[in-house]
């Protein structure tokens, strides 16, 4: 029988807590998901939850938010890599982001609860490392493909485009039939990116 190291056991417990928190935060929202419920769903004690996340539920939520950003950044990069050219990569990334917004757990955690739980500054700081990093790289590639050179205004353009995509995600979140609205929103995002 192979004994696991303390670091391995700790990593497993952390992963269990994050997975349980992701499920409960995504389904019920941050406010309705107690740390007791997350610990029980993870099969650990509340004390173990505090051991791994000393700042409590907010720190656990941050870990879940980061996990969503990691997955989103990977999906954006994958969509862009499969596109035939930089402009198509931007459009594919926009569509991928908007498709993620169809997922109720993503909407709840990233769009609705993230800003109120973590605050806008921390949310943007996290996004800079993930989704905005991928968007900026794609926009730089598109500028270069058009024969230009990325300039200082690119940061502002990235922020504006990302803000528009987040608002488009909220539009989908409020729609009675998000699947039906998706092609319209993707089309408008394409026009925005084309400008």
Coordinates of C-alpha atoms in Angstrom, one line a residue:
X1 CA 0.0 0.0 0.0
X2 CA 1.4 3.3 -1.1
X3 CA 1.2 6.1 1.5
X4 CA 0.2 9.5 0.2
X5 CA 2.3 12.5 1.3
X6 CA 0.7 15.3 3.4
X7 CA 0.9 17.5 0.4
X8 CA -1.0 15.0 -1.7
X9 CA -3.7 14.6 1.0
X10 CA -3.9 18.4 1.3
X11 CA -4.2 18.8 -2.4
X12 CA -7.0 16.2 -2.5
X13 CA -9.0 17.9 0.2
X14 CA -8.6 21.3 -1.4
X15 CA -9.8 19.8 -4.7
X16 CA -12.8 18.2 -3.0
X17 CA -13.7 21.5 -1.3
X18 CA -13.4 23.5 -4.6
X19 CA -15.4 21.0 -6.5
X20 CA -18.2 21.0 -3.9
X21 CA -18.1 24.8 -3.7
X22 CA -18.3 25.1 -7.4
X23 CA -21.4 22.8 -7.5
X24 CA -23.2 24.7 -4.6
X25 CA -22.2 28.2 -5.7
X26 CA -23.2 27.5 -9.3
X27 CA -26.5 26.0 -8.3
X28 CA -27.6 28.1 -5.3
X29 CA -25.4 31.2 -5.5
X30 CA -22.8 32.4 -3.0
X31 CA -25.2 33.8 -0.4
X32 CA -27.3 30.6 -0.2
X33 CA -24.3 28.2 0.0
X34 CA -23.0 27.9 3.5
X35 CA -19.5 26.8 4.4
X36 CA -21.0 24.0 6.4
X37 CA -22.9 22.8 3.3
X38 CA -19.8 23.0 1.2
X39 CA -17.7 21.0 3.8
X40 CA -20.5 18.4 4.1
X41 CA -20.7 18.0 0.3
X42 CA -16.9 17.7 0.1
X43 CA -17.0 15.0 2.9
X44 CA -14.8 17.0 5.2
X45 CA -15.3 19.0 8.4
X46 CA -15.9 22.7 8.6
X47 CA -12.6 22.9 10.5
X48 CA -10.8 21.2 7.5
X49 CA -12.4 23.8 5.2
X50 CA -11.1 26.6 7.4
X51 CA -7.7 24.9 7.5
X52 CA -7.4 24.9 3.7
X53 CA -9.2 28.2 3.2
X54 CA -8.4 30.3 6.4
X55 CA -10.3 33.3 5.0
X56 CA -13.4 31.1 4.8
X57 CA -16.1 31.1 2.2
X58 CA -14.9 34.1 0.3
X59 CA -11.5 32.5 -0.3
X60 CA -13.2 29.3 -1.4
X61 CA -15.4 31.4 -3.8
X62 CA -12.2 33.0 -5.2
X63 CA -10.7 29.6 -5.9
X64 CA -13.9 28.6 -7.8
X65 CA -13.9 31.9 -9.7
X66 CA -10.3 31.3 -10.7
X67 CA -11.1 27.8 -11.8
X68 CA -13.8 29.2 -14.1
X69 CA -11.4 31.7 -15.5
X70 CA -8.8 29.0 -16.2
X71 CA -11.3 26.9 -18.1
X72 CA -12.5 29.9 -20.0
X73 CA -9.0 30.9 -21.0
X74 CA -8.3 27.4 -22.2
X75 CA -11.5 27.3 -24.2
X76 CA -10.8 30.7 -25.7
X77 CA -7.2 29.7 -26.7
X78 CA -8.4 26.4 -28.2
X79 CA -11.1 28.2 -30.2
X80 CA -8.6 30.8 -31.5
X81 CA -6.1 28.1 -32.4
X82 CA -8.6 26.3 -34.5
X83 CA -9.5 29.4 -36.4
X84 CA -8.1 30.0 -39.9
X85 CA -6.9 33.5 -39.3
X86 CA -6.6 36.1 -36.5
X87 CA -9.9 37.8 -37.3
X88 CA -11.7 34.5 -37.3
X89 CA -9.9 33.7 -34.0
X90 CA -11.4 36.8 -32.4
X91 CA -14.9 35.9 -33.5
X92 CA -14.4 32.3 -32.4
X93 CA -13.3 33.5 -29.0
X94 CA -16.3 35.9 -28.7
X95 CA -18.6 33.0 -29.5
X96 CA -16.9 30.7 -27.1
X97 CA -17.2 33.3 -24.3
X98 CA -20.9 33.8 -25.1
X99 CA -21.6 30.1 -25.2
X100 CA -20.0 29.8 -21.7
X101 CA -22.6 32.4 -20.6
X102 CA -25.4 30.0 -21.5
X103 CA -24.2 27.8 -18.6
X104 CA -26.2 28.8 -15.5
X105 CA -23.3 28.0 -13.1
X106 CA -20.9 30.2 -15.1
X107 CA -23.3 33.1 -15.2
X108 CA -24.0 32.8 -11.5
X109 CA -20.3 32.5 -10.4
X110 CA -18.6 34.7 -13.0
X111 CA -21.1 37.3 -14.0
X112 CA -23.5 37.7 -11.1
X113 CA -21.7 36.7 -7.8
X114 CA -18.1 37.4 -8.8
X115 CA -18.2 41.2 -8.8
X116 CA -20.3 41.4 -5.6
X117 CA -18.3 38.8 -3.6
X118 CA -14.8 39.7 -4.7
X119 CA -15.3 43.3 -5.9
X120 CA -14.6 44.7 -9.3
X121 CA -10.9 45.3 -8.7
X122 CA -10.2 41.7 -7.8
X123 CA -12.4 40.3 -10.5
X124 CA -10.6 42.4 -13.1
X125 CA -7.2 41.5 -11.7
X126 CA -8.1 37.8 -12.0
X127 CA -9.5 38.2 -15.5
X128 CA -6.3 40.0 -16.6
X129 CA -4.5 36.8 -16.0
X130 CA -6.9 34.7 -17.9
X131 CA -9.7 35.8 -20.3
X132 CA -8.4 39.3 -20.9
X133 CA -4.9 38.0 -21.4
X134 CA -6.2 35.7 -24.2
X135 CA -8.4 38.5 -25.7
X136 CA -5.5 40.9 -25.7
X137 CA -3.2 38.4 -27.5
X138 CA -5.9 37.7 -30.1
X139 CA -6.5 41.4 -30.7
X140 CA -2.7 42.0 -31.0
X141 CA -2.6 39.2 -33.6
X142 CA -5.5 40.7 -35.5
X143 CA -3.8 44.1 -35.6
X144 CA -0.6 42.6 -36.9
X145 CA -2.5 40.6 -39.5
X146 CA -4.0 43.8 -40.7
X147 CA -0.6 45.3 -41.2
X148 CA -0.7 47.4 -38.0
X149 CA 1.3 47.6 -34.8
X150 CA -0.4 47.2 -31.4
X151 CA -0.5 50.6 -29.8
X152 CA -1.3 52.0 -26.4
X153 CA -5.0 52.3 -27.2
X154 CA -5.2 48.5 -27.5
X155 CA -5.6 48.2 -23.7
X156 CA -8.6 50.5 -23.9
X157 CA -10.1 48.6 -26.9
X158 CA -9.6 45.3 -25.0
X159 CA -11.4 46.6 -22.0
X160 CA -14.2 48.0 -24.1
X161 CA -14.7 44.8 -26.0
X162 CA -14.5 42.6 -22.9
X163 CA -17.1 44.9 -21.2
X164 CA -19.4 44.6 -24.2
X165 CA -19.0 40.8 -24.2
X166 CA -19.8 40.7 -20.4
X167 CA -22.9 42.8 -21.0
X168 CA -23.9 40.5 -23.9
X169 CA -23.5 37.6 -21.5
X170 CA -25.9 39.3 -19.1
X171 CA -28.3 39.8 -22.0
X172 CA -28.2 36.1 -22.5
X173 CA -28.7 35.5 -18.8
X174 CA -31.9 37.6 -18.7
X175 CA -33.3 36.2 -22.0
X176 CA -36.3 33.8 -21.8
X177 CA -34.7 31.6 -24.4
X178 CA -30.9 32.2 -24.3
X179 CA -30.2 29.7 -27.1
X180 CA -32.5 31.6 -29.5
X181 CA -30.9 34.9 -28.6
X182 CA -27.3 33.6 -28.9
X183 CA -27.0 33.9 -32.8
X184 CA -28.2 37.5 -32.6
X185 CA -25.7 38.4 -29.8
X186 CA -22.9 36.6 -31.6
X187 CA -23.7 38.5 -34.8
X188 CA -23.6 41.8 -33.0
X189 CA -20.4 40.9 -31.3
X190 CA -18.9 40.1 -34.7
X191 CA -19.9 43.6 -35.9
X192 CA -18.3 45.2 -32.9
X193 CA -15.1 43.2 -33.4
X194 CA -15.1 44.0 -37.1
X195 CA -15.0 47.7 -36.3

